[in-house]
PDB file of C-alpha atoms in Angstrom:
ATOM      1  CA  MET S 187       0.000   0.000   0.000  1.00 48.00           C
ATOM      2  CA  ALA S 188       1.380   3.418  -1.002  1.00 59.00           C
ATOM      3  CA  ARG S 189       2.304   5.774   1.804  1.00 68.00           C
ATOM      4  CA  ILE S 190       0.063   8.838   1.966  1.00 83.00           C
ATOM      5  CA  ASN S 191       1.707  11.955   3.367  1.00 89.00           C
ATOM      6  CA  TRP S 192      -0.070  13.848   6.101  1.00 92.00           C
ATOM      7  CA  THR S 193      -1.625  17.171   5.153  1.00 92.00           C
ATOM      8  CA  LYS S 194      -1.305  20.262   7.310  1.00 93.00           C
ATOM      9  CA  ARG S 195      -5.019  20.028   8.141  1.00 93.00           C
ATOM     10  CA  GLU S 196      -4.650  16.425   9.339  1.00 94.00           C
ATOM     11  CA  THR S 197      -1.535  17.318  11.339  1.00 93.00           C
ATOM     12  CA  MET S 198      -3.430  20.164  13.026  1.00 93.00           C
ATOM     13  CA  MET S 199      -6.105  17.655  14.101  1.00 92.00           C
ATOM     14  CA  ALA S 200      -3.446  15.371  15.582  1.00 92.00           C
ATOM     15  CA  PHE S 201      -1.973  18.445  17.330  1.00 92.00           C
ATOM     16  CA  ALA S 202      -5.406  19.202  18.821  1.00 89.00           C
ATOM     17  CA  LEU S 203      -5.549  15.707  20.311  1.00 88.00           C
ATOM     18  CA  TYR S 204      -1.989  16.055  21.607  1.00 88.00           C
ATOM     19  CA  ARG S 205      -2.930  19.254  23.446  1.00 86.00           C
ATOM     20  CA  VAL S 206      -6.225  18.073  24.989  1.00 81.00           C
ATOM     21  CA  LEU S 207      -5.569  14.416  25.806  1.00 82.00           C
ATOM     22  CA  PRO S 208      -3.732  13.552  29.020  1.00 79.00           C
ATOM     23  CA  SER S 209      -0.336  12.063  28.082  1.00 78.00           C
ATOM     24  CA  ASN S 210      -1.250   8.647  29.529  1.00 80.00           C
ATOM     25  CA  CYS S 211      -4.195   8.483  27.091  1.00 80.00           C
ATOM     26  CA  ILE S 212      -2.099   8.832  23.937  1.00 85.00           C
ATOM     27  CA  ASN S 213      -2.196   5.288  22.634  1.00 88.00           C
ATOM     28  CA  ASP S 214      -3.796   3.452  19.735  1.00 87.00           C
ATOM     29  CA  ARG S 215      -6.611   2.163  21.989  1.00 89.00           C
ATOM     30  CA  ASN S 216      -7.826   5.685  22.785  1.00 87.00           C
ATOM     31  CA  PRO S 217     -11.353   6.234  21.367  1.00 85.00           C
ATOM     32  CA  GLU S 218     -10.579   9.696  19.926  1.00 85.00           C
ATOM     33  CA  ILE S 219      -7.382   8.466  18.286  1.00 89.00           C
ATOM     34  CA  GLN S 220      -9.322   5.544  16.802  1.00 90.00           C
ATOM     35  CA  ARG S 221     -12.116   7.808  15.574  1.00 89.00           C
ATOM     36  CA  LEU S 222      -9.696  10.304  14.020  1.00 91.00           C
ATOM     37  CA  ALA S 223      -7.831   7.427  12.349  1.00 92.00           C
ATOM     38  CA  SER S 224     -11.080   6.096  10.923  1.00 90.00           C
ATOM     39  CA  ALA S 225     -12.131   9.538   9.673  1.00 90.00           C
ATOM     40  CA  LEU S 226      -8.740  10.067   7.987  1.00 91.00           C
ATOM     41  CA  GLY S 227      -8.514   6.554   6.544  1.00 91.00           C
ATOM     42  CA  ARG S 228      -5.431   5.823   8.649  1.00 93.00           C
ATOM     43  CA  THR S 229      -4.603   3.320  11.367  1.00 93.00           C
ATOM     44  CA  PRO S 230      -4.762   4.291  15.049  1.00 93.00           C
ATOM     45  CA  SER S 231      -1.029   3.563  15.332  1.00 93.00           C
ATOM     46  CA  ALA S 232      -0.356   6.015  12.465  1.00 92.00           C
ATOM     47  CA  VAL S 233      -2.274   8.752  14.341  1.00 93.00           C
ATOM     48  CA  LYS S 234      -0.430   7.893  17.568  1.00 92.00           C
ATOM     49  CA  MET S 235       2.885   8.073  15.699  1.00 90.00           C
ATOM     50  CA  LYS S 236       1.984  11.508  14.289  1.00 92.00           C
ATOM     51  CA  ILE S 237       1.221  12.688  17.829  1.00 90.00           C
ATOM     52  CA  GLU S 238       4.587  11.304  18.977  1.00 88.00           C
ATOM     53  CA  ASN S 239       6.239  13.220  16.109  1.00 88.00           C
ATOM     54  CA  LEU S 240       4.506  16.386  17.337  1.00 90.00           C
ATOM     55  CA  LYS S 241       5.748  15.645  20.862  1.00 85.00           C
ATOM     56  CA  ARG S 242       9.385  15.803  19.696  1.00 83.00           C
ATOM     57  CA  CYS S 243       8.864  19.473  18.770  1.00 85.00           C
ATOM     58  CA  ASP S 244       7.129  20.489  22.019  1.00 85.00           C
ATOM     59  CA  PRO S 245       9.427  23.221  23.425  1.00 83.00           C
ATOM     60  CA  VAL S 246       8.591  22.302  27.026  1.00 81.00           C
ATOM     61  CA  ARG S 247       9.615  18.670  26.425  1.00 77.00           C
ATOM     62  CA  VAL S 248      12.705  19.696  24.467  1.00 76.00           C
ATOM     63  CA  ALA S 249      13.793  22.013  27.308  1.00 76.00           C
ATOM     64  CA  ALA S 250      13.312  19.148  29.772  1.00 73.00           C
ATOM     65  CA  GLY S 251      15.485  16.866  27.628  1.00 73.00           C
ATOM     66  CA  GLN S 252      12.562  14.633  26.629  1.00 67.00           C
ATOM     67  CA  ARG S 253      12.287  13.302  23.124  1.00 66.00           C
ATOM     68  CA  GLY S 254       9.522  11.999  20.949  1.00 62.00           C
ATOM     69  CA  LEU S 255      10.190   9.892  17.883  1.00 64.00           C
ATOM     70  CA  PRO S 256      13.472  10.793  16.163  1.00 66.00           C
ATOM     71  CA  ASN S 257      12.048  11.396  12.682  1.00 71.00           C
ATOM     72  CA  GLY S 258       9.077  13.264  11.346  1.00 73.00           C
ATOM     73  CA  SER S 259       7.944  15.629   8.651  1.00 81.00           C
ATOM     74  CA  LYS S 260       8.456  19.347   8.159  1.00 87.00           C
ATOM     75  CA  LEU S 261       4.857  19.887   9.240  1.00 88.00           C
ATOM     76  CA  GLU S 262       5.392  19.225  12.957  1.00 90.00           C
ATOM     77  CA  PRO S 263       7.864  22.096  13.534  1.00 90.00           C
ATOM     78  CA  LEU S 264       5.663  24.331  11.356  1.00 92.00           C
ATOM     79  CA  ILE S 265       2.561  23.554  13.452  1.00 92.00           C
ATOM     80  CA  TRP S 266       4.475  24.330  16.657  1.00 92.00           C
ATOM     81  CA  GLU S 267       5.865  27.551  15.205  1.00 91.00           C
ATOM     82  CA  GLU S 268       2.377  28.733  14.267  1.00 93.00           C
ATOM     83  CA  TYR S 269       0.966  27.694  17.643  1.00 91.00           C
ATOM     84  CA  LEU S 270       3.687  29.555  19.540  1.00 88.00           C
ATOM     85  CA  GLU S 271       3.001  32.683  17.460  1.00 89.00           C
ATOM     86  CA  GLN S 272      -0.808  32.589  17.716  1.00 88.00           C
ATOM     87  CA  GLY S 273      -1.422  30.808  21.031  1.00 82.00           C
ATOM     88  CA  ASP S 274      -4.778  29.358  21.966  1.00 78.00           C
ATOM     89  CA  GLU S 275      -6.462  30.973  18.966  1.00 83.00           C
ATOM     90  CA  TYR S 276      -4.468  28.559  16.785  1.00 87.00           C
ATOM     91  CA  LEU S 277      -5.352  25.657  19.070  1.00 84.00           C
ATOM     92  CA  GLY S 278      -8.985  26.681  18.678  1.00 83.00           C
ATOM     93  CA  GLN S 279      -8.654  26.397  14.890  1.00 87.00           C
ATOM     94  CA  ALA S 280      -7.078  22.959  15.246  1.00 88.00           C
ATOM     95  CA  ILE S 281      -9.855  21.810  17.573  1.00 84.00           C
ATOM     96  CA  SER S 282     -12.497  23.189  15.206  1.00 83.00           C
ATOM     97  CA  LEU S 283     -11.049  20.986  12.456  1.00 86.00           C
ATOM     98  CA  LEU S 284     -11.102  18.025  14.836  1.00 85.00           C
ATOM     99  CA  THR S 285     -14.685  18.814  15.824  1.00 82.00           C
ATOM    100  CA  GLU S 286     -15.779  18.755  12.188  1.00 82.00           C
ATOM    101  CA  VAL S 287     -14.213  15.349  11.632  1.00 81.00           C
ATOM    102  CA  LEU S 288     -15.504  13.849  14.884  1.00 79.00           C
ATOM    103  CA  ASN S 289     -18.917  15.509  14.404  1.00 73.00           C
ATOM    104  CA  GLY S 290     -18.584  17.017  17.870  1.00 57.00           C
ATOM    105  CA  GLU S 291     -19.113  13.597  19.458  1.00 57.00           C
ATOM    106  CA  ALA S 292     -16.016  13.025  21.552  1.00 50.00           C
ATOM    107  CA  VAL S 293     -15.969  10.112  23.948  1.00 47.00           C
ATOM    108  CA  THR S 294     -13.749  11.014  26.890  1.00 53.00           C
ATOM    109  CA  PRO S 295     -14.796  13.886  29.183  1.00 54.00           C
ATOM    110  CA  GLU S 296     -11.560  15.822  28.568  1.00 54.00           C
ATOM    111  CA  VAL S 297     -12.040  15.943  24.810  1.00 57.00           C
ATOM    112  CA  ARG S 298     -15.827  16.347  24.984  1.00 52.00           C
ATOM    113  CA  TYR S 299     -15.329  19.411  27.169  1.00 51.00           C
ATOM    114  CA  ALA S 300     -12.552  20.771  24.969  1.00 52.00           C
ATOM    115  CA  LEU S 301     -14.696  20.462  21.856  1.00 52.00           C
ATOM    116  CA  ILE S 302     -17.514  22.425  23.469  1.00 47.00           C
ATOM    117  CA  GLU S 303     -15.451  25.560  23.967  1.00 49.00           C
ATOM    118  CA  LEU S 304     -11.929  26.018  22.653  1.00 49.00           C
ATOM    119  CA  PRO S 305      -9.929  28.007  22.734  1.00 51.00           C
ATOM    120  CA  PRO S 306     -11.329  28.269  26.238  1.00 55.00           C
ATOM    121  CA  GLU S 307     -11.366  31.501  28.129  1.00 62.00           C
ATOM    122  CA  GLY S 308     -10.461  31.530  31.782  1.00 67.00           C
ATOM    123  CA  LYS S 309     -13.930  32.747  32.675  1.00 68.00           C
ATOM    124  CA  GLU S 310     -15.838  33.094  35.872  1.00 70.00           C
ATOM    125  CA  ARG S 311     -19.479  32.086  36.191  1.00 63.00           C
ATOM    126  CA  MET S 312     -22.053  32.946  38.828  1.00 61.00           C
ATOM    127  CA  THR S 313     -23.509  30.281  41.060  1.00 59.00           C
ATOM    128  CA  GLN S 314     -23.902  31.039  44.737  1.00 63.00           C
ATOM    129  CA  ARG S 315     -20.254  31.993  44.546  1.00 61.00           C
ATOM    130  CA  VAL S 316     -17.801  32.779  41.773  1.00 61.00           C
ATOM    131  CA  GLU S 317     -15.893  29.721  40.606  1.00 64.00           C
ATOM    132  CA  ARG S 318     -13.373  29.196  37.867  1.00 71.00           C
ATOM    133  CA  ALA S 319     -14.320  27.500  34.604  1.00 71.00           C
ATOM    134  CA  ASN S 320     -12.210  25.391  32.227  1.00 73.00           C
ATOM    135  CA  GLN S 321      -9.718  24.394  34.919  1.00 77.00           C
ATOM    136  CA  GLN S 322      -9.519  20.748  33.774  1.00 80.00           C
ATOM    137  CA  TYR S 323      -8.095  21.968  30.458  1.00 81.00           C
ATOM    138  CA  PHE S 324      -5.417  23.956  32.329  1.00 85.00           C
ATOM    139  CA  ARG S 325      -4.574  20.987  34.565  1.00 86.00           C
ATOM    140  CA  ASN S 326      -4.384  18.549  31.624  1.00 85.00           C
ATOM    141  CA  SER S 327      -2.034  20.914  29.778  1.00 86.00           C
ATOM    142  CA  LEU S 328       0.297  21.101  32.769  1.00 89.00           C
ATOM    143  CA  LEU S 329       0.167  17.336  33.370  1.00 88.00           C
ATOM    144  CA  GLN S 330       1.216  16.901  29.765  1.00 87.00           C
ATOM    145  CA  ASN S 331       3.904  19.587  29.819  1.00 86.00           C
ATOM    146  CA  TYR S 332       5.492  18.259  32.999  1.00 90.00           C
ATOM    147  CA  ASN S 333       5.002  14.586  32.085  1.00 89.00           C
ATOM    148  CA  GLY S 334       2.755  14.074  35.120  1.00 89.00           C
ATOM    149  CA  LYS S 335       5.468  15.087  37.620  1.00 92.00           C
ATOM    150  CA  CYS S 336       5.925  17.961  40.033  1.00 92.00           C
ATOM    151  CA  CYS S 337       8.254  20.432  38.323  1.00 91.00           C
ATOM    152  CA  VAL S 338      10.229  20.929  41.571  1.00 90.00           C
ATOM    153  CA  THR S 339      10.318  17.535  43.309  1.00 90.00           C
ATOM    154  CA  GLY S 340       9.663  15.157  40.407  1.00 90.00           C
ATOM    155  CA  LEU S 341       6.894  13.435  42.407  1.00 89.00           C
ATOM    156  CA  ALA S 342       4.498  11.645  40.024  1.00 88.00           C
ATOM    157  CA  VAL S 343       1.361  11.136  42.121  1.00 87.00           C
ATOM    158  CA  PRO S 344      -1.507  12.811  40.197  1.00 84.00           C
ATOM    159  CA  GLU S 345      -3.707  13.076  43.296  1.00 83.00           C
ATOM    160  CA  LEU S 346      -1.083  15.274  44.977  1.00 86.00           C
ATOM    161  CA  LEU S 347      -0.318  17.507  42.005  1.00 89.00           C
ATOM    162  CA  VAL S 348      -1.815  20.958  41.656  1.00 88.00           C
ATOM    163  CA  ALA S 349      -2.053  23.120  38.549  1.00 89.00           C
ATOM    164  CA  SER S 350      -0.686  26.403  39.898  1.00 89.00           C
ATOM    165  CA  HIS S 351      -0.781  29.801  38.216  1.00 90.00           C
ATOM    166  CA  ILE S 352       2.389  31.881  37.962  1.00 92.00           C
ATOM    167  CA  LYS S 353       0.538  35.119  37.231  1.00 91.00           C
ATOM    168  CA  PRO S 354      -2.475  35.088  39.578  1.00 89.00           C
ATOM    169  CA  TRP S 355      -5.873  34.314  38.091  1.00 84.00           C
ATOM    170  CA  ALA S 356      -7.362  37.607  39.284  1.00 84.00           C
ATOM    171  CA  VAL S 357      -4.925  39.747  37.271  1.00 88.00           C
ATOM    172  CA  ALA S 358      -4.301  37.387  34.331  1.00 87.00           C
ATOM    173  CA  ASP S 359      -5.891  38.042  30.932  1.00 87.00           C
ATOM    174  CA  PRO S 360      -8.830  35.611  30.420  1.00 84.00           C
ATOM    175  CA  LYS S 361      -8.047  34.936  26.765  1.00 82.00           C
ATOM    176  CA  THR S 362      -4.255  34.720  26.738  1.00 84.00           C
ATOM    177  CA  GLU S 363      -2.970  34.014  30.250  1.00 86.00           C
ATOM    178  CA  ARG S 364      -5.424  32.343  32.618  1.00 85.00           C
ATOM    179  CA  LEU S 365      -5.350  28.942  30.894  1.00 84.00           C
ATOM    180  CA  SER S 366      -2.034  29.220  29.086  1.00 86.00           C
ATOM    181  CA  PRO S 367       0.314  26.358  30.011  1.00 85.00           C
ATOM    182  CA  SER S 368       3.187  28.863  29.996  1.00 88.00           C
ATOM    183  CA  ASN S 369       1.471  30.570  32.974  1.00 89.00           C
ATOM    184  CA  GLY S 370       1.453  27.418  35.063  1.00 91.00           C
ATOM    185  CA  LEU S 371       3.536  25.145  37.232  1.00 92.00           C
ATOM    186  CA  LEU S 372       2.642  21.600  38.257  1.00 91.00           C
ATOM    187  CA  LEU S 373       3.399  21.409  41.977  1.00 91.00           C
ATOM    188  CA  VAL S 374       2.864  19.069  44.898  1.00 89.00           C
ATOM    189  CA  CYS S 375      -0.085  20.273  46.984  1.00 78.00           C
ATOM    190  CA  SER S 376       0.959  21.970  50.201  1.00 61.00           C
ATOM    191  CA  GLN S 377      -0.817  23.466  53.172  1.00 48.00           C
ATOM    192  CA  ILE S 378       0.181  26.975  52.040  1.00 43.00           C
ATOM    193  CA  LYS S 379      -2.693  28.798  50.370  1.00 45.00           C
ATOM    194  CA  VAL S 380      -1.601  29.822  46.900  1.00 45.00           C
ATOM    195  CA  ASP S 381      -3.434  30.572  43.646  1.00 47.00           C
ATOM    196  CA  THR S 382      -3.955  26.913  42.722  1.00 46.00           C
ATOM    197  CA  TRP S 383      -6.529  24.456  41.481  1.00 44.00           C
ATOM    198  CA  GLY S 384      -6.649  20.793  42.363  1.00 44.00           C
ATOM    199  CA  CYS S 385      -6.546  20.719  46.195  1.00 36.00           C
TER     200      CYS S 385
END
């Protein structure tokens, strides 16, 4: 069977899955990976491999000395370059493409939520008190960026890890900073009250 090169559009869809799926869910048994593979006429392992190729260009992973697969196409660095220039607006475009292909019917809660509203804004909504919205997206991004480990201690116990904001939520821009992975640290939960989510 002849090899069919990935298009930029298809690579953007794989990038969307890379950004919204927790890293331990990136495998060829994942329902979204299987559904994207089916929609693109590819195998689930081909979609997983494309995601691994995207991982090798992730600047956070590169800075931490982590590597994805050693080879890939010219599209993966291009996708990352565009994402780093445009931020979550670009991710929103990628997720819109994914939504079209999956018909908005994602299976796992993380992706279902992401497809409802991305790029998400770090909004506040009124109940009987003000609470933060879209925090699972922020936490998943940090779990992925820090490979599920505390960025200070290296502890890898998800129940003890907190997605912490560098620039406090109250003064951060809702569209560009509140949910940006670059404005977060994955830390072990402590008794000290800080601007965190997860405890």
